PDB file of C-alpha atoms and ligand atoms in Angstrom:
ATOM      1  CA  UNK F 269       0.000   0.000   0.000  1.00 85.00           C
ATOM      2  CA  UNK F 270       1.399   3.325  -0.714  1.00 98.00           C
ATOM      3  CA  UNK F 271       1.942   5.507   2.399  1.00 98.00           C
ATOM      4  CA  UNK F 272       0.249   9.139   2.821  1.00 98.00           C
ATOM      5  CA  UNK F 273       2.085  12.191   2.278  1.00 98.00           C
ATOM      6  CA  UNK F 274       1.226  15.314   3.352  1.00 98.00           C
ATOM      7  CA  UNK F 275       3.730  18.290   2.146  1.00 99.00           C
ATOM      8  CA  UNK F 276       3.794  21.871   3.490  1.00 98.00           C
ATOM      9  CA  UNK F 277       4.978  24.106   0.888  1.00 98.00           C
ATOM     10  CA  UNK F 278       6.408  27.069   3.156  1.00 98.00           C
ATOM     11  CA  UNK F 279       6.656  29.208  -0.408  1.00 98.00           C
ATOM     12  CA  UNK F 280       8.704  32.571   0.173  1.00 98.00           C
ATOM     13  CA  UNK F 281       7.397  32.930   3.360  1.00 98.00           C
ATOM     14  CA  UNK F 282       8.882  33.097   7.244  1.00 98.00           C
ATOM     15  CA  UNK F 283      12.239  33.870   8.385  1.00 98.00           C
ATOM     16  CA  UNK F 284      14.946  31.390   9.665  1.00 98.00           C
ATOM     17  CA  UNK F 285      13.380  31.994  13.243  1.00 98.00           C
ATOM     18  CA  UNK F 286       9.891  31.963  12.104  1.00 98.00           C
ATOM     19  CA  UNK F 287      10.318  28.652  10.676  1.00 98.00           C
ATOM     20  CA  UNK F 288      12.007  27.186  13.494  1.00 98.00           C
ATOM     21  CA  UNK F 289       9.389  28.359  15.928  1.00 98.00           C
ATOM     22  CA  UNK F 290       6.513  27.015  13.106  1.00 98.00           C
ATOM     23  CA  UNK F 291       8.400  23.118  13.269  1.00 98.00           C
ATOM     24  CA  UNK F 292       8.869  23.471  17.271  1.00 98.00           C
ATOM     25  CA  UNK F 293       4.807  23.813  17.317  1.00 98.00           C
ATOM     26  CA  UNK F 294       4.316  21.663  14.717  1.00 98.00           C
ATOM     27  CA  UNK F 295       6.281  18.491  16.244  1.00 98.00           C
ATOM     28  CA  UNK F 296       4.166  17.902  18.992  1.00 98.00           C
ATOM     29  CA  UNK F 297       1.568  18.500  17.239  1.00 98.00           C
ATOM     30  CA  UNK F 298       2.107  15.107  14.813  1.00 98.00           C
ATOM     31  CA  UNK F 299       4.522  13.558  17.621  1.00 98.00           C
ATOM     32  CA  UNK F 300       1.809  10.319  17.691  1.00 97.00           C
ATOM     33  CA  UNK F 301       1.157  10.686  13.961  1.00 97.00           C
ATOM     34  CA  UNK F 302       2.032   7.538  12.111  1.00 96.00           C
ATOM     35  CA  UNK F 303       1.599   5.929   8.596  1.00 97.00           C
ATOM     36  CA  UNK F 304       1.626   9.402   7.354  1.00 98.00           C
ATOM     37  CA  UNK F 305       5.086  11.189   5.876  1.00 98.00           C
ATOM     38  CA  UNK F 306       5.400  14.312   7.044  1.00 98.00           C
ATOM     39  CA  UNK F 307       6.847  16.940   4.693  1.00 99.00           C
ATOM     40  CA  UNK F 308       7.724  20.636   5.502  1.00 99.00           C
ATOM     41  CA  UNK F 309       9.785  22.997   2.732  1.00 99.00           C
ATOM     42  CA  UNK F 310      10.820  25.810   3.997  1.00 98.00           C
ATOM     43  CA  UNK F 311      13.088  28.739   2.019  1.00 98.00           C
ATOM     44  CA  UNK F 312      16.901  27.645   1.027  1.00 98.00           C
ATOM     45  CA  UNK F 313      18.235  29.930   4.068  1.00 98.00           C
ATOM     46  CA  UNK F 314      16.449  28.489   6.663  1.00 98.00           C
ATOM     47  CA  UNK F 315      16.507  24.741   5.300  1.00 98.00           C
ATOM     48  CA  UNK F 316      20.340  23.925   8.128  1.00 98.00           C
ATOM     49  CA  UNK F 317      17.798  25.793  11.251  1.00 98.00           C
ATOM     50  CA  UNK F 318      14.944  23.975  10.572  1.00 98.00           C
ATOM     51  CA  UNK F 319      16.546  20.749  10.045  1.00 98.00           C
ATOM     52  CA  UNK F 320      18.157  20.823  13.310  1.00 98.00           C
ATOM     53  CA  UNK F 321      15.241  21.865  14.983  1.00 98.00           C
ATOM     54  CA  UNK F 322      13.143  18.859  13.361  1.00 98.00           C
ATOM     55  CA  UNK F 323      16.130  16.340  14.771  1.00 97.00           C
ATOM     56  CA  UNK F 324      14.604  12.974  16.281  1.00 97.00           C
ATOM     57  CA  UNK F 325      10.685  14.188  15.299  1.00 98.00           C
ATOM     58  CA  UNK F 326       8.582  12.270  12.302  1.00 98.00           C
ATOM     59  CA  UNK F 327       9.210  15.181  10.372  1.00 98.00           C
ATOM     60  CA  UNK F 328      10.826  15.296   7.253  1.00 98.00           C
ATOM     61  CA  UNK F 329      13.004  18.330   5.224  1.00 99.00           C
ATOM     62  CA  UNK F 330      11.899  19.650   1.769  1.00 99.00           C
ATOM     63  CA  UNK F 331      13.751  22.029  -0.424  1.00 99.00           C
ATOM     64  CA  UNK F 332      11.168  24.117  -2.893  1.00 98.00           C
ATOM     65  CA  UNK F 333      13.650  24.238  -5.733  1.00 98.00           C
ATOM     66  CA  UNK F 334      17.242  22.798  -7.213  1.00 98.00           C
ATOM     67  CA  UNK F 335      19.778  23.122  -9.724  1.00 98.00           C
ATOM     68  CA  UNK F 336      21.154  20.186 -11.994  1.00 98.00           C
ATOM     69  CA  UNK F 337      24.709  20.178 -11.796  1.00 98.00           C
ATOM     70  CA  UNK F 338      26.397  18.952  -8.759  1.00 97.00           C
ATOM     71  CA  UNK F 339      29.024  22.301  -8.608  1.00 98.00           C
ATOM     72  CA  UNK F 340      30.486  24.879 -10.843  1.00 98.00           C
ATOM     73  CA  UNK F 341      30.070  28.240 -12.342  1.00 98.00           C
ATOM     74  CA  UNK F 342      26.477  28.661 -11.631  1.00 98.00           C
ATOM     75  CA  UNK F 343      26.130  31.772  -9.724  1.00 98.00           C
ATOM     76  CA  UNK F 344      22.936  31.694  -7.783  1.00 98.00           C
ATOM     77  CA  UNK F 345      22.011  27.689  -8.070  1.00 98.00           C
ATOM     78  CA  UNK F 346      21.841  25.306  -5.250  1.00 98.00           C
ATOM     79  CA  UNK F 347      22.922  21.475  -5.671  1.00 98.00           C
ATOM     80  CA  UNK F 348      21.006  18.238  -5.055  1.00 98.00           C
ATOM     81  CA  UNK F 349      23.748  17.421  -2.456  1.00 98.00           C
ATOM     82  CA  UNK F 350      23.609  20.763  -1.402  1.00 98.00           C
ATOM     83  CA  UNK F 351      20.437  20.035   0.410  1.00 98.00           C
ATOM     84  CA  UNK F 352      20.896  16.610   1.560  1.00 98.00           C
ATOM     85  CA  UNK F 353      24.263  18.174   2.979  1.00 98.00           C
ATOM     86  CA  UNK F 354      21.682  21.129   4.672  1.00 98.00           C
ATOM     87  CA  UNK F 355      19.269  17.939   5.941  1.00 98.00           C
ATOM     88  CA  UNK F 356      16.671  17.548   3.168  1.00 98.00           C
ATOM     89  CA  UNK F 357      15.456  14.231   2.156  1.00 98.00           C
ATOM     90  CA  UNK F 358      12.810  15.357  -0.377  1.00 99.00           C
ATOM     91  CA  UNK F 359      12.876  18.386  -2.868  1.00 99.00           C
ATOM     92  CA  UNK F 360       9.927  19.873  -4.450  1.00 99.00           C
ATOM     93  CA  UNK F 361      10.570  20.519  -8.440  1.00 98.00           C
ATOM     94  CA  UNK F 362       8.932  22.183 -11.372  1.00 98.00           C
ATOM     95  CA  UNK F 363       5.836  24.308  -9.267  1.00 98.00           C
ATOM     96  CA  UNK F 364       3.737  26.454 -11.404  1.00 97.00           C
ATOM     97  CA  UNK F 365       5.359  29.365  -9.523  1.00 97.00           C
ATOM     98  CA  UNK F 366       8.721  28.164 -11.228  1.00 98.00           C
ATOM     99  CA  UNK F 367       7.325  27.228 -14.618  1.00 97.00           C
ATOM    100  CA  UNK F 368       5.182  30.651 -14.364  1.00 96.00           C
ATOM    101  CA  UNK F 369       7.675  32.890 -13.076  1.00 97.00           C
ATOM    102  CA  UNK F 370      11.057  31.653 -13.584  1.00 98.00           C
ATOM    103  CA  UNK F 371      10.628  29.536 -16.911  1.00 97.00           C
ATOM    104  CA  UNK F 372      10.885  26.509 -15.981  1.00 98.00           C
ATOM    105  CA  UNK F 373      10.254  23.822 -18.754  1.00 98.00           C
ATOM    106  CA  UNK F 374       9.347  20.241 -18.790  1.00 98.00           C
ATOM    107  CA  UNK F 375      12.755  19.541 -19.270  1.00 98.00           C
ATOM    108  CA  UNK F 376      14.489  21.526 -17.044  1.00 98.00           C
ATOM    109  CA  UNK F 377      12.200  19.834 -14.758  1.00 98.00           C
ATOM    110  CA  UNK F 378      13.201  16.444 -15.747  1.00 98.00           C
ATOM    111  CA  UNK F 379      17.004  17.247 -15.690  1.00 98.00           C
ATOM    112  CA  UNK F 380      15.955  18.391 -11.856  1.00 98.00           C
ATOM    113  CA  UNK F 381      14.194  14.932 -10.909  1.00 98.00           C
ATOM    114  CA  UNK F 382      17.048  13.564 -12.176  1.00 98.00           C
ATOM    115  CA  UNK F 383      19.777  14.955 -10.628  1.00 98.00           C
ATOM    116  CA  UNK F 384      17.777  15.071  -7.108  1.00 98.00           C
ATOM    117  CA  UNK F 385      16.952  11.672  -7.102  1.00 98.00           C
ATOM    118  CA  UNK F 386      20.364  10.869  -8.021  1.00 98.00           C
ATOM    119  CA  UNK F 387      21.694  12.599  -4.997  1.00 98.00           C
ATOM    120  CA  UNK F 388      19.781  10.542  -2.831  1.00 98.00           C
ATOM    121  CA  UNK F 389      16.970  12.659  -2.850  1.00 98.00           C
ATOM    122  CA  UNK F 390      12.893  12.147  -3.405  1.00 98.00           C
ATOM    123  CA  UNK F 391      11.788  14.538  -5.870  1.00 98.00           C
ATOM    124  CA  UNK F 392       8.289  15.777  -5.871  1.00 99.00           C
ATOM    125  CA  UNK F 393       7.608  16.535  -9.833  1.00 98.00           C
ATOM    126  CA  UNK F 394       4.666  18.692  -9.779  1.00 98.00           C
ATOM    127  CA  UNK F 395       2.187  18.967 -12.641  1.00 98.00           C
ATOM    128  CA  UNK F 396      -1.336  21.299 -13.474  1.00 98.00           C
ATOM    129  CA  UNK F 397      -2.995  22.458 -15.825  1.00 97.00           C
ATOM    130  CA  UNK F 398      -4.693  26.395 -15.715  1.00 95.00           C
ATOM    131  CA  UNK F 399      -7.703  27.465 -16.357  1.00 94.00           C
ATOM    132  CA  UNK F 400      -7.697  28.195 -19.619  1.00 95.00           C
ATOM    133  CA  UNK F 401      -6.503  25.037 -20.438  1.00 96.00           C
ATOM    134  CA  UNK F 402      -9.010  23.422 -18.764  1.00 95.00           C
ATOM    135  CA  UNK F 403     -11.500  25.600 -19.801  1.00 94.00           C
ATOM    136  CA  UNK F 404     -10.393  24.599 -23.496  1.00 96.00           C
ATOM    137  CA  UNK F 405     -10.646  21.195 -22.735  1.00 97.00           C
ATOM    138  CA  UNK F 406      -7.009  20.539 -22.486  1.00 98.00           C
ATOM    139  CA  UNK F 407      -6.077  19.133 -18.967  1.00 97.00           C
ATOM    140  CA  UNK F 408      -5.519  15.606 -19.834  1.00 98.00           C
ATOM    141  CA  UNK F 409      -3.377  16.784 -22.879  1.00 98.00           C
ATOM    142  CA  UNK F 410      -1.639  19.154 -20.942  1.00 98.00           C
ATOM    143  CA  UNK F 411      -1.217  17.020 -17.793  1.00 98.00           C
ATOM    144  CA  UNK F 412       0.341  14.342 -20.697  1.00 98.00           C
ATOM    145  CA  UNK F 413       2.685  16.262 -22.034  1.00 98.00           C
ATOM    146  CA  UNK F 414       4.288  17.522 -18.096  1.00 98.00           C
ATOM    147  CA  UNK F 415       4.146  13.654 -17.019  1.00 98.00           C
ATOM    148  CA  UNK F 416       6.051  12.431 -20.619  1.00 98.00           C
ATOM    149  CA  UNK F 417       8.208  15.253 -20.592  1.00 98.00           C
ATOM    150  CA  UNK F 418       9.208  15.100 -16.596  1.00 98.00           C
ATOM    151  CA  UNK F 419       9.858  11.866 -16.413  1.00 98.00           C
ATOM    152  CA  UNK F 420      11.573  11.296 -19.352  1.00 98.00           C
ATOM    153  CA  UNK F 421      14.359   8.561 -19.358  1.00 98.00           C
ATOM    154  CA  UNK F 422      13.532   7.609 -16.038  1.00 98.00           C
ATOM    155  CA  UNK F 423      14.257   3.840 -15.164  1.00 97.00           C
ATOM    156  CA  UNK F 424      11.744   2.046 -13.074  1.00 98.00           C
ATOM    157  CA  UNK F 425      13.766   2.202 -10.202  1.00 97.00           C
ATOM    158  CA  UNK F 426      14.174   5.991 -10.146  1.00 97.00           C
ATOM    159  CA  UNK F 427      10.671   5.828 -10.283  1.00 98.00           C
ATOM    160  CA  UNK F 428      10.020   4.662  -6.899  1.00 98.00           C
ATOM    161  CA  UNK F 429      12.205   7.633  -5.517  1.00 98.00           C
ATOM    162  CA  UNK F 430       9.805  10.026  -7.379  1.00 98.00           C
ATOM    163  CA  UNK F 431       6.284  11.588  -6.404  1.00 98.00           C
ATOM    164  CA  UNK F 432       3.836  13.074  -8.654  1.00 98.00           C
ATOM    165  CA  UNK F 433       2.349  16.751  -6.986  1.00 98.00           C
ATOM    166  CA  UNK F 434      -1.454  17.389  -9.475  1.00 98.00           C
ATOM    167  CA  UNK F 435      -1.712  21.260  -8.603  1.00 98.00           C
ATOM    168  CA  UNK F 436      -4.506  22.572 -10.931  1.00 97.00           C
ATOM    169  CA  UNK F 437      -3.157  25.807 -11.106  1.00 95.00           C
ATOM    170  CA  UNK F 438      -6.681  27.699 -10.806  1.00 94.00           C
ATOM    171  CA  UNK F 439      -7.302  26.179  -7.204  1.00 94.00           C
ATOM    172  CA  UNK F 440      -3.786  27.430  -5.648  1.00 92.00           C
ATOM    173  CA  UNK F 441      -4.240  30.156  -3.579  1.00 89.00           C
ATOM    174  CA  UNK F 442      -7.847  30.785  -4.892  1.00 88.00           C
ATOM    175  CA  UNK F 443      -9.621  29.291  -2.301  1.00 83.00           C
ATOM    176  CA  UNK F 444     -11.191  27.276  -4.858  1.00 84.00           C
ATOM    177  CA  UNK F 445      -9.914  23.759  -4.473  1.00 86.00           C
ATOM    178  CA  UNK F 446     -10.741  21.100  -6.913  1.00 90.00           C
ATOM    179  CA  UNK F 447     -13.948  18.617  -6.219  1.00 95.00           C
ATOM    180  CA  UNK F 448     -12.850  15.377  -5.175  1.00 97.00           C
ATOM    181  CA  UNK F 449     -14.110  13.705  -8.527  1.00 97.00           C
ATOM    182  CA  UNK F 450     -12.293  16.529 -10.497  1.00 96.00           C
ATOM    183  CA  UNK F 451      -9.265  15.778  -8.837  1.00 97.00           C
ATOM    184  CA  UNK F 452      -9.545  11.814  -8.511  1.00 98.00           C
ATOM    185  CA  UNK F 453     -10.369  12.080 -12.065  1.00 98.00           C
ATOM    186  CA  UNK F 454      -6.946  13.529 -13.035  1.00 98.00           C
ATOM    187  CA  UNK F 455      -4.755  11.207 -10.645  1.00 98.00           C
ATOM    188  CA  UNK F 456      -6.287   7.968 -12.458  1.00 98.00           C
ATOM    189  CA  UNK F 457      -5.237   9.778 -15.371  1.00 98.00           C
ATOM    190  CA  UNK F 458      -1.843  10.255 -14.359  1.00 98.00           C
ATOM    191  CA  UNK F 459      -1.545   6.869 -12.795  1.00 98.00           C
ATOM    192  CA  UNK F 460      -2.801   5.033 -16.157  1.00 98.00           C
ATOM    193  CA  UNK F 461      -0.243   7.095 -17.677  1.00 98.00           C
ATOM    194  CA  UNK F 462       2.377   5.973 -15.602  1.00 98.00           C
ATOM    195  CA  UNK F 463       1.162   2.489 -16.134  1.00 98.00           C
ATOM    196  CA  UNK F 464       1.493   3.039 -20.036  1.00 98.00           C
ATOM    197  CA  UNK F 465       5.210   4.523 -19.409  1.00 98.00           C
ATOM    198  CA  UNK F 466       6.765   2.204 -16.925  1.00 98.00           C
ATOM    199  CA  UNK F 467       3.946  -0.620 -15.989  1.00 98.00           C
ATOM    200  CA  UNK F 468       1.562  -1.627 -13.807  1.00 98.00           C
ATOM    201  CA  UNK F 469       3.660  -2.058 -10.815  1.00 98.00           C
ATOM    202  CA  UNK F 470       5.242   1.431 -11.319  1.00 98.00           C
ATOM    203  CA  UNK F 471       1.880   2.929 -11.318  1.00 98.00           C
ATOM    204  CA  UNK F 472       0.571   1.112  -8.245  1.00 98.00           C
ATOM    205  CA  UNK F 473       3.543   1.759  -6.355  1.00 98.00           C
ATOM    206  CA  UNK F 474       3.500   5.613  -7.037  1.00 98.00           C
ATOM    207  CA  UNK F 475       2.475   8.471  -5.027  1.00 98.00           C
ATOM    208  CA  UNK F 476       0.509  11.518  -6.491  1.00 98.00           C
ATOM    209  CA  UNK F 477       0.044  14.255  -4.597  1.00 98.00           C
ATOM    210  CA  UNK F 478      -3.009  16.526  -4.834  1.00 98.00           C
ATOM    211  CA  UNK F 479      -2.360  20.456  -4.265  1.00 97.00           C
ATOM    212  CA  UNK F 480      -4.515  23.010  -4.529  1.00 96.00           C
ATOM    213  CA  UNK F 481      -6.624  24.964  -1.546  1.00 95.00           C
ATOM    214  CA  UNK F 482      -5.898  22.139   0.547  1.00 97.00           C
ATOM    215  CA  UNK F 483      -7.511  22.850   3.972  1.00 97.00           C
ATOM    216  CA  UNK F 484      -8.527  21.090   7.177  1.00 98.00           C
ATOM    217  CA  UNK F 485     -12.340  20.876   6.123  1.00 97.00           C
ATOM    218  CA  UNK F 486     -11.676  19.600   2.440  1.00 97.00           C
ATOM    219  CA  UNK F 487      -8.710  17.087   3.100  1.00 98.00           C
ATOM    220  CA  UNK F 488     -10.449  14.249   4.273  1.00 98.00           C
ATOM    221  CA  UNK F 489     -12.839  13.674   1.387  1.00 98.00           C
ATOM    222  CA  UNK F 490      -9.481  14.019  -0.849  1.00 98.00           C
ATOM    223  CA  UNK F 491      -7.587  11.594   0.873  1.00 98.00           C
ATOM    224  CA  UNK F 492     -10.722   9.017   0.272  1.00 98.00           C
ATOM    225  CA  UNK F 493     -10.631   9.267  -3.249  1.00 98.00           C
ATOM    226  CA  UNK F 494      -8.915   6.240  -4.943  1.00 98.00           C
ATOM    227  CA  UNK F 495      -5.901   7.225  -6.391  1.00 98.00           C
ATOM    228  CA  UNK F 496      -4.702  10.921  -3.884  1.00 98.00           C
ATOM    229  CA  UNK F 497      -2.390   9.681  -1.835  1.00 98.00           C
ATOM    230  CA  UNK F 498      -1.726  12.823  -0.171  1.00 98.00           C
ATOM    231  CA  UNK F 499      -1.528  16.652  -0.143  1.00 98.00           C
ATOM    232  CA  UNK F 500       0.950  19.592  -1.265  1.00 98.00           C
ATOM    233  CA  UNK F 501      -0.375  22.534   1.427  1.00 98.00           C
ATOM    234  CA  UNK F 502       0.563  25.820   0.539  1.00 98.00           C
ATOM    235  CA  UNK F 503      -1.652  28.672   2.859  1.00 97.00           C
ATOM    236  CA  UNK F 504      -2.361  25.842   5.705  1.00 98.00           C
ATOM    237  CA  UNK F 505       0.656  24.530   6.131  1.00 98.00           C
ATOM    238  CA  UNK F 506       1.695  28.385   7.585  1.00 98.00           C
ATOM    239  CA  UNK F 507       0.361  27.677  10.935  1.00 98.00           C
ATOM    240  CA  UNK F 508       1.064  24.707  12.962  1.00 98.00           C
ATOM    241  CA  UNK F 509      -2.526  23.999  13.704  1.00 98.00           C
ATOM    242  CA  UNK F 510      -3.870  23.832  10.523  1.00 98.00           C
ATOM    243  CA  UNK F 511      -1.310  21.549   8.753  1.00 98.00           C
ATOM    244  CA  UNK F 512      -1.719  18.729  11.935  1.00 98.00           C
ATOM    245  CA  UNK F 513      -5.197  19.038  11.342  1.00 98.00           C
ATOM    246  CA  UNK F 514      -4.355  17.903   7.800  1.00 98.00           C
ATOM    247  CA  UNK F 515      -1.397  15.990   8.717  1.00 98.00           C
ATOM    248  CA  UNK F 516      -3.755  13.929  10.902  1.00 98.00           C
ATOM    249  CA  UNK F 517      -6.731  13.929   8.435  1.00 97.00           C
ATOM    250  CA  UNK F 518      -7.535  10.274   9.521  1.00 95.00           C
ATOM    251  CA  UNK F 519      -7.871  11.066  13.349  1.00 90.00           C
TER     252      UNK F 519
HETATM  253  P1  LIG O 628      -2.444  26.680  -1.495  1.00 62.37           P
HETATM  254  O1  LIG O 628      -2.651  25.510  -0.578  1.00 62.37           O
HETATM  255  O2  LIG O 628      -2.134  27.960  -0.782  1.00 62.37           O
HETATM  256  O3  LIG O 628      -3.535  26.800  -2.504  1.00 62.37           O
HETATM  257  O4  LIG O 628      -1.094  26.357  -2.333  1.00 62.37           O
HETATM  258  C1  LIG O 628      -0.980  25.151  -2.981  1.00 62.37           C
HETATM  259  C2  LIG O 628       0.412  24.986  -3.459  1.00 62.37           C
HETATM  260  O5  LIG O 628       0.845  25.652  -4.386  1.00 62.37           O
HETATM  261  C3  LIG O 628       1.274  24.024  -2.753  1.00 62.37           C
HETATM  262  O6  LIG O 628       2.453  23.793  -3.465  1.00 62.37           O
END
């Protein structure tokens, strides 16, 4: 069975002391929590703080973001091992907010997956369509082309060190989160597609994420459908209250 994750994606918010006070409320918080992974990612320069405050909890480290090359002339970038040297086990790659704002492609996104999971990292590959595309009829098309194109070249094995994030990029930060059927519809749409690319087993074994308006109120009917196996939180995962509540959806 594939085990629940539940992400908080910390964006460009809260300063190194901010953060560390938000995981020191958090931990107890989720102390008792189990069979979910627990996921927090906050900003590069409070990623060493954080993970030292999170030391010994059920709490894992996130970076939002990562370069592809492991050093070098490349003012500004920060490397896979970079993070697992600063104490992140899981990096979040390809957002809309990067593909919107800092054009990032399908295949920069796939050389990113690549080169985290190859440090030793899990990579969170997120995918969405917007609203005009939807509104056109394209999700599934567009939601093919991200999945083909970021996980291009992948073995089956790197696979299983990869997670799929579905952020419909009308429902972040709207308020307006997806329905549970239009969001289970597009995970067994990304699942069959993984099935197509890599088999059965791959498809089974893999997470996808849903991400999008996530709240306390909306997360367990989510979480029921058949193929979410978990959340990417951006708003509620700002106060420690709010993300146990979804951490701890099953309570
Ligand atoms: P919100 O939960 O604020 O809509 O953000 C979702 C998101 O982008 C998480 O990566």
């Amino acid at each position: 069975m594939r085990t629940p994750l539940i992400a908080g994606n910390w964006k460009l918010f809260k300063t190194i002391g901010e953060a560390t006070a938000l995981v020191n409320d958090l931990k107890p918080l989720v102390a008792s929590t189990s069979g979910v992974e627990i996921v927090v990612a906050p900003v590069f320069t409070a990623l060493s703080r954080v993970s030292e405050a999170m030391a010994g909890s059920n709490i894992h480290l996130a970076a939002q973001n990562c370069y592809w090359e492991e050093e070098g002339a490349f003012t500004g970038e920060v490397a896979p091992k970079l993070l697992k040297d600063a104490g992140c086990s899981h990096v979040i790659i390809g957002h809309s907010e990067r593909r919107q704002y800092f054009g990032e492609t399908d295949g920069t996104v796939n050389k990113k997956a690549k080169a985290a999971i190859a440090a030793g990292l899990t990579a969170i590959v997120c995918v969405g369509e917007t609203l005009a595309e939807r509104e056109a009829d394209k999700t599934f098309a567009v939601i093919e082309t991200q999945v083909t194109g970021g996980l291009e070249g992948f073995s089956v094995e790197s696979l299983t060190h990869a997670v799929i994030a579905y952020e419909p990029v009308w429902a972040i930060g709207t308020g307006k989160t997806a329905s549970d059927a239009q969001a289970q519809e597009v995970h067994a749409v990304i699942r069959g597609l993984v099935a197509k690319l890599f088999g059965q087993a791959a498809a089974d074994g893999i997470r996808i994420l849903y991400g999008g308006s996530v709240k306390p109120d909306n997360v367990k009917g989510l979480m029921a459908q058949t193929d979410i196996d978990g959340a990417l939180v951006g708003g509620a995962s700002l106060k420690a209250d709010s993300f146990a509540a979804i951490v701890n959806f099953a309570a």
